């Protein structure tokens, strides 16, 4: 059973370009979370999604950032017109439906975005 | 709003020493608390998870305790080794239902010197 898979692991973008980060949750998991870790800081919640629904996006910047988790395929975190301050590690996590046995949140290895 | 604080921010100890990392949280209404390890440039490795009804969990040289009423958790590492050097993150999960997200502390950066 593969873990949470994120790609790309490392991404370099020039200012103004778009960054797309992908996350495939663990098998059987229908809940996906995105977190951002700025340099020398802790992880900050961005968004929580279920299949085809955004449940909580209270941590998402108001502009340029969007997330989706379609019925088929991975979850996508999209950052438009990237700026240097977007350089960070973006972690995806997934969990099973509520009240499932062992309802733990599992993290991927992260995607490191560098904006030059 | 839940806030998680970890003390100390950094710790350097000689090999073999027993040590304690501290975590405190402001809202005691939590579902569970989890300790993670993060190596530089790497993802998170879950070390221990304590449900809100539990008081402690043990795995090898690691022991985590939870005092929900006072909003505190400790991670005890026995007989520390250089390989334990990493950043240790504490995170609380708000609930089983809405949101269900983790709130992280800033981490404790541990260095174990040979």
PDB file of C-alpha atoms in Angstrom:
ATOM      1  CA  UNK A   1       0.000   0.000   0.000  1.00  0.00           C
ATOM      2  CA  UNK A   2       1.832   3.045  -1.265  1.00  0.00           C
ATOM      3  CA  UNK A   3       1.890   6.073   0.984  1.00  0.00           C
ATOM      4  CA  UNK A   4       0.876   9.597   0.114  1.00  0.00           C
ATOM      5  CA  UNK A   5       2.609  10.425  -3.166  1.00  0.00           C
ATOM      6  CA  UNK A   6       3.570  13.948  -4.084  1.00  0.00           C
ATOM      7  CA  UNK A   7       5.144  15.239  -7.254  1.00  0.00           C
ATOM      8  CA  UNK A   8       7.195  16.909  -8.255  1.00  0.00           C
ATOM      9  CA  UNK A   9       9.502  16.667  -5.264  1.00  0.00           C
ATOM     10  CA  UNK A  10      11.372  19.763  -6.347  1.00  0.00           C
ATOM     11  CA  UNK A  11      10.137  22.517  -8.615  1.00  0.00           C
ATOM     12  CA  UNK A  12      11.824  25.712  -9.755  1.00  0.00           C
ATOM     13  CA  UNK A  13       9.731  28.489 -11.226  1.00  0.00           C
ATOM     14  CA  UNK A  14      10.488  32.016 -12.336  1.00  0.00           C
ATOM     15  CA  UNK A  15       8.476  34.851 -10.887  1.00  0.00           C
ATOM     16  CA  UNK A  16       5.143  35.149 -12.668  1.00  0.00           C
ATOM     17  CA  UNK A  17       4.945  31.518 -13.743  1.00  0.00           C
ATOM     18  CA  UNK A  18       2.461  28.953 -12.510  1.00  0.00           C
ATOM     19  CA  UNK A  19       3.245  26.073 -10.167  1.00  0.00           C
ATOM     20  CA  UNK A  20       1.171  22.901 -10.006  1.00  0.00           C
ATOM     21  CA  UNK A  21       1.732  20.450  -7.213  1.00  0.00           C
ATOM     22  CA  UNK A  22       0.097  17.048  -7.253  1.00  0.00           C
ATOM     23  CA  UNK A  23      -0.873  14.708  -4.459  1.00  0.00           C
ATOM     24  CA  UNK A  24      -2.185  11.170  -4.640  1.00  0.00           C
ATOM     25  CA  UNK A  25      -3.618  10.105  -1.273  1.00  0.00           C
ATOM     26  CA  UNK A  26      -3.162   6.702   0.251  1.00  0.00           C
ATOM     27  CA  UNK A  27      -5.418   3.993  -1.108  1.00  0.00           C
ATOM     28  CA  UNK A  28      -8.820   4.201   0.501  1.00  0.00           C
ATOM     29  CA  UNK A  29      -8.325   7.772   1.723  1.00  0.00           C
ATOM     30  CA  UNK A  30     -10.851  10.332   0.604  1.00  0.00           C
ATOM     31  CA  UNK A  31      -9.674  13.303   2.668  1.00  0.00           C
ATOM     32  CA  UNK A  32      -6.740  15.448   1.570  1.00  0.00           C
ATOM     33  CA  UNK A  33      -5.014  18.289   3.382  1.00  0.00           C
ATOM     34  CA  UNK A  34      -2.387  20.735   2.134  1.00  0.00           C
ATOM     35  CA  UNK A  35       0.127  22.400   4.443  1.00  0.00           C
ATOM     36  CA  UNK A  36       2.862  24.914   3.737  1.00  0.00           C
ATOM     37  CA  UNK A  37       6.179  25.158   5.526  1.00  0.00           C
ATOM     38  CA  UNK A  38       8.026  28.402   4.975  1.00  0.00           C
ATOM     39  CA  UNK A  39      11.801  28.416   5.642  1.00  0.00           C
ATOM     40  CA  UNK A  40      12.574  28.111   9.363  1.00  0.00           C
ATOM     41  CA  UNK A  41       8.871  27.933  10.244  1.00  0.00           C
ATOM     42  CA  UNK A  42       6.377  25.270  11.268  1.00  0.00           C
ATOM     43  CA  UNK A  43       3.712  23.757   9.070  1.00  0.00           C
ATOM     44  CA  UNK A  44       0.657  25.912   8.443  1.00  0.00           C
ATOM     45  CA  UNK A  45      -2.684  24.513   7.332  1.00  0.00           C
ATOM     46  CA  UNK A  46      -3.864  25.663   3.925  1.00  0.00           C
ATOM     47  CA  UNK A  47      -6.859  23.665   2.752  1.00  0.00           C
ATOM     48  CA  UNK A  48      -8.864  20.524   3.444  1.00  0.00           C
ATOM     49  CA  UNK A  49     -10.664  18.723   0.640  1.00  0.00           C
ATOM     50  CA  UNK A  50     -12.803  15.709   0.075  1.00  0.00           C
ATOM     51  CA  UNK A  51     -13.535  14.295  -3.351  1.00  0.00           C
ATOM     52  CA  UNK A  52     -14.919  17.138  -5.488  1.00  0.00           C
ATOM     53  CA  UNK A  53     -15.427  19.376  -2.460  1.00  0.00           C
ATOM     54  CA  UNK A  54     -13.416  22.018  -0.644  1.00  0.00           C
ATOM     55  CA  UNK A  55     -14.346  21.653   3.002  1.00  0.00           C
ATOM     56  CA  UNK A  56     -12.083  24.225   4.670  1.00  0.00           C
ATOM     57  CA  UNK A  57      -9.884  26.704   2.838  1.00  0.00           C
ATOM     58  CA  UNK A  58      -9.393  29.083   5.731  1.00  0.00           C
ATOM     59  CA  UNK A  59      -5.606  28.833   5.457  1.00  0.00           C
ATOM     60  CA  UNK A  60      -5.366  29.581   1.747  1.00  0.00           C
ATOM     61  CA  UNK A  61      -4.072  32.956   0.621  1.00  0.00           C
ATOM     62  CA  UNK A  62      -6.937  34.908  -0.898  1.00  0.00           C
ATOM     63  CA  UNK A  63      -5.320  35.351  -4.280  1.00  0.00           C
ATOM     64  CA  UNK A  64      -3.309  33.204  -6.707  1.00  0.00           C
ATOM     65  CA  UNK A  65      -3.782  29.946  -4.779  1.00  0.00           C
ATOM     66  CA  UNK A  66      -6.363  27.283  -5.568  1.00  0.00           C
ATOM     67  CA  UNK A  67      -6.838  23.615  -4.818  1.00  0.00           C
ATOM     68  CA  UNK A  68      -8.956  20.829  -6.203  1.00  0.00           C
ATOM     69  CA  UNK A  69      -9.531  17.154  -5.598  1.00  0.00           C
ATOM     70  CA  UNK A  70     -11.429  15.783  -8.592  1.00  0.00           C
ATOM     71  CA  UNK A  71     -13.459  12.613  -8.676  1.00  0.00           C
ATOM     72  CA  UNK A  72     -10.672  10.950 -10.637  1.00  0.00           C
ATOM     73  CA  UNK A  73      -6.986  11.710 -10.286  1.00  0.00           C
ATOM     74  CA  UNK A  74      -4.792  13.445  -7.770  1.00  0.00           C
ATOM     75  CA  UNK A  75      -5.391  16.549  -5.747  1.00  0.00           C
ATOM     76  CA  UNK A  76      -3.804  19.636  -7.291  1.00  0.00           C
ATOM     77  CA  UNK A  77      -2.495  22.723  -5.511  1.00  0.00           C
ATOM     78  CA  UNK A  78      -2.120  25.500  -8.057  1.00  0.00           C
ATOM     79  CA  UNK A  79      -0.198  28.702  -7.512  1.00  0.00           C
ATOM     80  CA  UNK A  80      -0.537  31.325 -10.203  1.00  0.00           C
ATOM     81  CA  UNK A  81       1.946  34.129 -10.868  1.00  0.00           C
ATOM     82  CA  UNK A  82       4.387  32.881  -8.269  1.00  0.00           C
ATOM     83  CA  UNK A  83       6.445  35.310  -6.206  1.00  0.00           C
ATOM     84  CA  UNK A  84       9.620  34.714  -4.196  1.00  0.00           C
ATOM     85  CA  UNK A  85       7.601  34.537  -0.990  1.00  0.00           C
ATOM     86  CA  UNK A  86       5.878  31.400  -2.295  1.00  0.00           C
ATOM     87  CA  UNK A  87       9.160  29.492  -1.990  1.00  0.00           C
ATOM     88  CA  UNK A  88       8.408  26.819   0.584  1.00  0.00           C
ATOM     89  CA  UNK A  89       7.810  23.137   1.143  1.00  0.00           C
ATOM     90  CA  UNK A  90       4.241  22.098   0.417  1.00  0.00           C
ATOM     91  CA  UNK A  91       3.066  18.989   2.186  1.00  0.00           C
ATOM     92  CA  UNK A  92       0.049  16.927   1.348  1.00  0.00           C
ATOM     93  CA  UNK A  93      -1.616  14.605   3.832  1.00  0.00           C
ATOM     94  CA  UNK A  94      -4.509  12.208   3.644  1.00  0.00           C
ATOM     95  CA  UNK A  95      -6.800  10.337   5.980  1.00  0.00           C
ATOM     96  CA  UNK A  96      -9.551   7.771   5.850  1.00  0.00           C
ATOM     97  CA  UNK A  97     -13.194   8.754   6.312  1.00  0.00           C
ATOM     98  CA  UNK A  98     -14.280   9.756   9.804  1.00  0.00           C
ATOM     99  CA  UNK A  99     -14.623   7.026  12.376  1.00  0.00           C
ATOM    100  CA  UNK A 100     -12.660   4.582  10.286  1.00  0.00           C
ATOM    101  CA  UNK A 101     -10.321   2.433  12.352  1.00  0.00           C
ATOM    102  CA  UNK A 102      -6.899   3.978  12.759  1.00  0.00           C
ATOM    103  CA  UNK A 103      -8.017   7.334  11.463  1.00  0.00           C
ATOM    104  CA  UNK A 104      -4.562   8.855  11.326  1.00  0.00           C
ATOM    105  CA  UNK A 105      -3.361  11.616   9.040  1.00  0.00           C
ATOM    106  CA  UNK A 106      -0.453  10.483   6.848  1.00  0.00           C
ATOM    107  CA  UNK A 107       1.942  12.893   5.182  1.00  0.00           C
ATOM    108  CA  UNK A 108       3.699  12.825   1.859  1.00  0.00           C
ATOM    109  CA  UNK A 109       7.382  13.638   1.374  1.00  0.00           C
ATOM    110  CA  UNK A 110       6.612  17.187   0.316  1.00  0.00           C
ATOM    111  CA  UNK A 111       7.149  19.317  -2.765  1.00  0.00           C
ATOM    112  CA  UNK A 112       9.847  21.964  -2.507  1.00  0.00           C
ATOM    113  CA  UNK A 113       9.046  25.037  -4.574  1.00  0.00           C
ATOM    114  CA  UNK A 114      11.779  27.537  -5.331  1.00  0.00           C
ATOM    115  CA  UNK A 115      10.875  30.774  -7.057  1.00  0.00           C
ATOM    116  CA  UNK A 116      13.777  32.546  -8.757  1.00  0.00           C
TER     117      UNK A 116
ATOM    118  CA  UNK B   1      -8.140  29.457  17.761  1.00  0.00           C
ATOM    119  CA  UNK B   2      -5.805  26.618  18.705  1.00  0.00           C
ATOM    120  CA  UNK B   3      -2.189  27.582  19.296  1.00  0.00           C
ATOM    121  CA  UNK B   4       0.594  25.077  19.830  1.00  0.00           C
ATOM    122  CA  UNK B   5       3.884  26.048  21.449  1.00  0.00           C
ATOM    123  CA  UNK B   6       7.023  23.955  21.694  1.00  0.00           C
ATOM    124  CA  UNK B   7       9.821  24.546  24.154  1.00  0.00           C
ATOM    125  CA  UNK B   8      12.758  24.690  23.732  1.00  0.00           C
ATOM    126  CA  UNK B   9      13.133  25.853  20.147  1.00  0.00           C
ATOM    127  CA  UNK B  10      16.542  24.205  19.968  1.00  0.00           C
ATOM    128  CA  UNK B  11      18.393  21.738  22.139  1.00  0.00           C
ATOM    129  CA  UNK B  12      21.922  20.353  21.965  1.00  0.00           C
ATOM    130  CA  UNK B  13      22.898  17.405  24.160  1.00  0.00           C
ATOM    131  CA  UNK B  14      25.721  14.875  24.387  1.00  0.00           C
ATOM    132  CA  UNK B  15      25.082  11.344  23.250  1.00  0.00           C
ATOM    133  CA  UNK B  16      23.505   9.084  25.871  1.00  0.00           C
ATOM    134  CA  UNK B  17      21.577  11.791  27.660  1.00  0.00           C
ATOM    135  CA  UNK B  18      17.873  11.446  28.425  1.00  0.00           C
ATOM    136  CA  UNK B  19      15.863  14.449  27.320  1.00  0.00           C
ATOM    137  CA  UNK B  20      12.374  15.921  27.358  1.00  0.00           C
ATOM    138  CA  UNK B  21      10.679  18.010  24.701  1.00  0.00           C
ATOM    139  CA  UNK B  22       7.659  20.051  25.684  1.00  0.00           C
ATOM    140  CA  UNK B  23       4.485  20.921  23.833  1.00  0.00           C
ATOM    141  CA  UNK B  24       1.571  23.024  25.049  1.00  0.00           C
ATOM    142  CA  UNK B  25      -1.747  23.826  23.400  1.00  0.00           C
ATOM    143  CA  UNK B  26      -4.357  26.431  24.230  1.00  0.00           C
ATOM    144  CA  UNK B  27      -7.591  24.544  23.508  1.00  0.00           C
ATOM    145  CA  UNK B  28      -7.914  21.308  25.449  1.00  0.00           C
ATOM    146  CA  UNK B  29     -10.781  20.069  23.268  1.00  0.00           C
ATOM    147  CA  UNK B  30      -8.609  17.891  21.062  1.00  0.00           C
ATOM    148  CA  UNK B  31      -9.171  14.581  19.298  1.00  0.00           C
ATOM    149  CA  UNK B  32      -5.554  13.437  19.440  1.00  0.00           C
ATOM    150  CA  UNK B  33      -1.981  14.656  19.619  1.00  0.00           C
ATOM    151  CA  UNK B  34       0.846  13.491  17.410  1.00  0.00           C
ATOM    152  CA  UNK B  35       4.607  13.799  17.562  1.00  0.00           C
ATOM    153  CA  UNK B  36       6.530  13.891  14.298  1.00  0.00           C
ATOM    154  CA  UNK B  37      10.159  13.879  13.327  1.00  0.00           C
ATOM    155  CA  UNK B  38      11.446  15.909  10.375  1.00  0.00           C
ATOM    156  CA  UNK B  39      14.946  15.587   8.956  1.00  0.00           C
ATOM    157  CA  UNK B  40      16.354  18.530   6.949  1.00  0.00           C
ATOM    158  CA  UNK B  41      14.786  18.716   3.504  1.00  0.00           C
ATOM    159  CA  UNK B  42      12.598  15.720   4.201  1.00  0.00           C
ATOM    160  CA  UNK B  43       8.991  14.953   4.991  1.00  0.00           C
ATOM    161  CA  UNK B  44       7.416  14.093   8.310  1.00  0.00           C
ATOM    162  CA  UNK B  45       7.707  10.781  10.073  1.00  0.00           C
ATOM    163  CA  UNK B  46       5.007  10.040  12.625  1.00  0.00           C
ATOM    164  CA  UNK B  47       6.546   8.909  15.908  1.00  0.00           C
ATOM    165  CA  UNK B  48       3.692   8.599  18.372  1.00  0.00           C
ATOM    166  CA  UNK B  49      -0.017   9.332  18.370  1.00  0.00           C
ATOM    167  CA  UNK B  50      -1.964   9.760  21.601  1.00  0.00           C
ATOM    168  CA  UNK B  51      -5.738   9.736  21.540  1.00  0.00           C
ATOM    169  CA  UNK B  52      -7.458  12.251  23.817  1.00  0.00           C
ATOM    170  CA  UNK B  53      -8.563   9.467  26.143  1.00  0.00           C
ATOM    171  CA  UNK B  54      -5.011   8.190  26.606  1.00  0.00           C
ATOM    172  CA  UNK B  55      -2.287   9.481  28.900  1.00  0.00           C
ATOM    173  CA  UNK B  56       0.816   8.104  27.216  1.00  0.00           C
ATOM    174  CA  UNK B  57       2.244   6.085  24.365  1.00  0.00           C
ATOM    175  CA  UNK B  58       5.600   4.337  24.098  1.00  0.00           C
ATOM    176  CA  UNK B  59       7.669   3.208  21.154  1.00  0.00           C
ATOM    177  CA  UNK B  60      11.185   1.969  21.802  1.00  0.00           C
ATOM    178  CA  UNK B  61      13.205   4.751  23.410  1.00  0.00           C
ATOM    179  CA  UNK B  62      10.376   7.239  22.969  1.00  0.00           C
ATOM    180  CA  UNK B  63       7.608   7.963  25.429  1.00  0.00           C
ATOM    181  CA  UNK B  64       4.958  10.616  24.917  1.00  0.00           C
ATOM    182  CA  UNK B  65       2.579  11.772  27.615  1.00  0.00           C
ATOM    183  CA  UNK B  66      -0.594  13.804  27.375  1.00  0.00           C
ATOM    184  CA  UNK B  67      -2.300  15.922  30.035  1.00  0.00           C
ATOM    185  CA  UNK B  68      -5.288  17.213  28.160  1.00  0.00           C
ATOM    186  CA  UNK B  69      -6.741  19.244  30.998  1.00  0.00           C
ATOM    187  CA  UNK B  70      -3.597  21.314  31.355  1.00  0.00           C
ATOM    188  CA  UNK B  71      -2.917  21.426  27.631  1.00  0.00           C
ATOM    189  CA  UNK B  72       0.496  19.787  27.785  1.00  0.00           C
ATOM    190  CA  UNK B  73       2.403  16.938  26.210  1.00  0.00           C
ATOM    191  CA  UNK B  74       5.971  15.799  26.622  1.00  0.00           C
ATOM    192  CA  UNK B  75       8.170  13.639  24.448  1.00  0.00           C
ATOM    193  CA  UNK B  76      10.794  11.763  26.400  1.00  0.00           C
ATOM    194  CA  UNK B  77      13.787  10.366  24.531  1.00  0.00           C
ATOM    195  CA  UNK B  78      15.928   7.917  26.454  1.00  0.00           C
ATOM    196  CA  UNK B  79      19.618   7.326  25.824  1.00  0.00           C
ATOM    197  CA  UNK B  80      19.802   9.788  22.948  1.00  0.00           C
ATOM    198  CA  UNK B  81      21.887   8.958  19.850  1.00  0.00           C
ATOM    199  CA  UNK B  82      23.359  11.138  17.079  1.00  0.00           C
ATOM    200  CA  UNK B  83      20.779   9.606  14.743  1.00  0.00           C
ATOM    201  CA  UNK B  84      18.058  11.247  16.827  1.00  0.00           C
ATOM    202  CA  UNK B  85      19.202  14.646  15.562  1.00  0.00           C
ATOM    203  CA  UNK B  86      16.223  16.187  13.762  1.00  0.00           C
ATOM    204  CA  UNK B  87      13.375  18.625  14.268  1.00  0.00           C
ATOM    205  CA  UNK B  88      10.556  17.284  16.412  1.00  0.00           C
ATOM    206  CA  UNK B  89       7.080  18.606  15.745  1.00  0.00           C
ATOM    207  CA  UNK B  90       4.031  18.380  17.960  1.00  0.00           C
ATOM    208  CA  UNK B  91       0.583  18.611  16.378  1.00  0.00           C
ATOM    209  CA  UNK B  92      -2.941  18.479  17.758  1.00  0.00           C
ATOM    210  CA  UNK B  93      -5.981  17.391  15.837  1.00  0.00           C
ATOM    211  CA  UNK B  94      -9.009  19.504  16.530  1.00  0.00           C
ATOM    212  CA  UNK B  95     -11.743  16.965  16.238  1.00  0.00           C
ATOM    213  CA  UNK B  96     -13.173  13.953  14.549  1.00  0.00           C
ATOM    214  CA  UNK B  97     -15.678  15.934  12.514  1.00  0.00           C
ATOM    215  CA  UNK B  98     -15.451  19.364  10.972  1.00  0.00           C
ATOM    216  CA  UNK B  99     -12.028  20.437   9.800  1.00  0.00           C
ATOM    217  CA  UNK B 100     -10.200  17.576  11.436  1.00  0.00           C
ATOM    218  CA  UNK B 101      -6.940  19.249  10.546  1.00  0.00           C
ATOM    219  CA  UNK B 102      -3.695  19.274  12.487  1.00  0.00           C
ATOM    220  CA  UNK B 103      -2.290  22.391  14.144  1.00  0.00           C
ATOM    221  CA  UNK B 104       1.479  22.278  14.451  1.00  0.00           C
ATOM    222  CA  UNK B 105       3.958  23.809  16.819  1.00  0.00           C
ATOM    223  CA  UNK B 106       7.094  25.480  15.500  1.00  0.00           C
ATOM    224  CA  UNK B 107       9.200  22.471  16.433  1.00  0.00           C
ATOM    225  CA  UNK B 108      12.230  21.712  18.580  1.00  0.00           C
ATOM    226  CA  UNK B 109      15.509  21.316  16.707  1.00  0.00           C
ATOM    227  CA  UNK B 110      17.488  18.596  18.454  1.00  0.00           C
ATOM    228  CA  UNK B 111      21.195  17.991  18.015  1.00  0.00           C
ATOM    229  CA  UNK B 112      22.793  14.980  19.691  1.00  0.00           C
ATOM    230  CA  UNK B 113      26.569  15.263  19.726  1.00  0.00           C
ATOM    231  CA  UNK B 114      28.756  12.141  19.575  1.00  0.00           C
TER     232      UNK B 114
END
